[in-house]
Coordinates of C-alpha atoms in Angstrom, one line a residue:
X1 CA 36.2 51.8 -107.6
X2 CA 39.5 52.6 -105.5
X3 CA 40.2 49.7 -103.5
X4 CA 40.5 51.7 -100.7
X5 CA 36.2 51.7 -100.9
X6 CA 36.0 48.0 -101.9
X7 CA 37.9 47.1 -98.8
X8 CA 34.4 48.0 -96.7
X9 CA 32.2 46.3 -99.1
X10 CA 31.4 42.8 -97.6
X11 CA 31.5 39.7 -100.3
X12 CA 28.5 38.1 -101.7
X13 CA 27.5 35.2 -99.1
X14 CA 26.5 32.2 -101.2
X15 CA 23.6 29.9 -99.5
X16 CA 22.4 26.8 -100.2
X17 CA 18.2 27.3 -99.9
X18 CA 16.7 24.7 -97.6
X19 CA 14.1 22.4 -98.7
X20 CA 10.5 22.9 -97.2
X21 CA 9.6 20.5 -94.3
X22 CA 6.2 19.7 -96.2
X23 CA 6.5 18.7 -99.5
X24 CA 3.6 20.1 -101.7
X25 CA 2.4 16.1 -102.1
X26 CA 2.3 15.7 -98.4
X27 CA -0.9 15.1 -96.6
X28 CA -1.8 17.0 -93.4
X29 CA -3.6 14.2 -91.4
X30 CA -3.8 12.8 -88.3
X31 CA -3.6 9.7 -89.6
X32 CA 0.3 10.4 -91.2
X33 CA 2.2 9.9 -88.3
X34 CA 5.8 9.6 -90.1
X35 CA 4.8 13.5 -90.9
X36 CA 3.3 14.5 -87.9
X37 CA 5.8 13.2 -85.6
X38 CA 9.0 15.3 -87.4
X39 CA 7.3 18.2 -85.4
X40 CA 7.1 17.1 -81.8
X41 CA 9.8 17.7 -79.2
X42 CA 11.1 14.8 -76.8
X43 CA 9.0 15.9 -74.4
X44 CA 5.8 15.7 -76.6
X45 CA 5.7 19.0 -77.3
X46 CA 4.8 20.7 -80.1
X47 CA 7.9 22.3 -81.9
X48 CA 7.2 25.9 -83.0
X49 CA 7.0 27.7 -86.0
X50 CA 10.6 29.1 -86.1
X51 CA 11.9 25.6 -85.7
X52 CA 9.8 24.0 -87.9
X53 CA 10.7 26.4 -91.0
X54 CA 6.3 26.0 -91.3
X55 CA 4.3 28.7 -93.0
X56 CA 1.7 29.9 -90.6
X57 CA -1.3 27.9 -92.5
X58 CA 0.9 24.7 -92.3
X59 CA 1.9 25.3 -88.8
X60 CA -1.9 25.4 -87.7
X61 CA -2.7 22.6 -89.5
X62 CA 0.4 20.5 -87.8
X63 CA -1.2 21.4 -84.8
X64 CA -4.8 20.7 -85.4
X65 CA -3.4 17.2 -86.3
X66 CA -1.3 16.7 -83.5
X67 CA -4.1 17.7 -81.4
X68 CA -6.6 15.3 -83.3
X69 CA -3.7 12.5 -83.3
X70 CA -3.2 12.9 -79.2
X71 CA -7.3 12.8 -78.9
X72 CA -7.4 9.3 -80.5
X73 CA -4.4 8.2 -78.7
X74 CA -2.6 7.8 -81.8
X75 CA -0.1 9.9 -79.9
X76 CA 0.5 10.2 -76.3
X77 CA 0.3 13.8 -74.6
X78 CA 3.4 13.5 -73.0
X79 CA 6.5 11.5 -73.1
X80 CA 7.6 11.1 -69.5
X81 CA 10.5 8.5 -69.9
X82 CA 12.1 10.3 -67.3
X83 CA 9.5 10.0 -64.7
X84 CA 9.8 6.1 -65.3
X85 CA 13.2 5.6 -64.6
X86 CA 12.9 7.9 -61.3
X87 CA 10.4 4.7 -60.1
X88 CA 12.4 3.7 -56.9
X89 CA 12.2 7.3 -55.6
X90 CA 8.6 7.7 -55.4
X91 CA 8.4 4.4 -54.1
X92 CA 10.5 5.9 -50.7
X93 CA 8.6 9.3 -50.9
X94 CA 5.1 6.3 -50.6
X95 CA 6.8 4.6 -47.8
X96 CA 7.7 7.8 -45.7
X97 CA 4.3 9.3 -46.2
X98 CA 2.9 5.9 -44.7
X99 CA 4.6 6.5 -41.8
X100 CA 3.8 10.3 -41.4
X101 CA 0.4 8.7 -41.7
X102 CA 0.7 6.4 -39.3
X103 CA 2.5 8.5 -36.4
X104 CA -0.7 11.0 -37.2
X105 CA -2.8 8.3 -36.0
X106 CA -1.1 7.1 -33.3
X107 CA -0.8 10.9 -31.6
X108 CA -4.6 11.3 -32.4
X109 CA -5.5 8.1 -30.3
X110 CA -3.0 8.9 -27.4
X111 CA -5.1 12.7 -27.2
X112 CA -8.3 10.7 -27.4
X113 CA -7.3 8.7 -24.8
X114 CA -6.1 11.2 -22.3
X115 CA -9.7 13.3 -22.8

């Protein structure tokens, strides 16, 4: 070849092959949770297929044991850390809607007073 045509031929990319998630030894169970939680999110979600790097018959079993896990409360359905830490706000949203409550009250007793 000229080198004039091997100046549009790209180079060979060399990759290094990445090792299956699942090992062929591994057991699909609800009961291995070191396994099963590598494929939830923070959130408790369950991570999809594309992420995983799961063939599609693994990938349904993952989530039949997820599912099975969450159902014996091996796992919880969601992981609301968050929601915790965000305690003292909901405590003021509780303490103004006691008061909406209470000025309710109070207007409907003054109009059942005045019929």
């Amino acid at each position: 070849m000229d080198k004039s045509k091997r100046l549009f031929l790209k180079p060979k990319r060399s990759f290094r092959r990445r090792l299956p998630p699942i090992q062929s030894g591994d057991r699909i169970d609800y009961k291995n949770m070191s396994l099963i939680s590598r494929f939830i999110s923070e959130q408790g979600k369950i991570l999809s297929r594309r992420v995983n790097r799961l063939t599609l018959k693994q990938q349904r079993l993952i989530t039949i044991a997820i599912k099975q896990a969450r159902i014996l409360s091996s796992l919880p359905f969601l992981n609301n850390e968050k929601q915790f830490e965000k305690g003292e706000s909901t405590a003021r949203t509780t303490t103004t809607g006691l008061k909406t409550k209470k000025k309710t009250r109070v207007i409907l007793q003054l109009n059942s007073n005045l019929n």
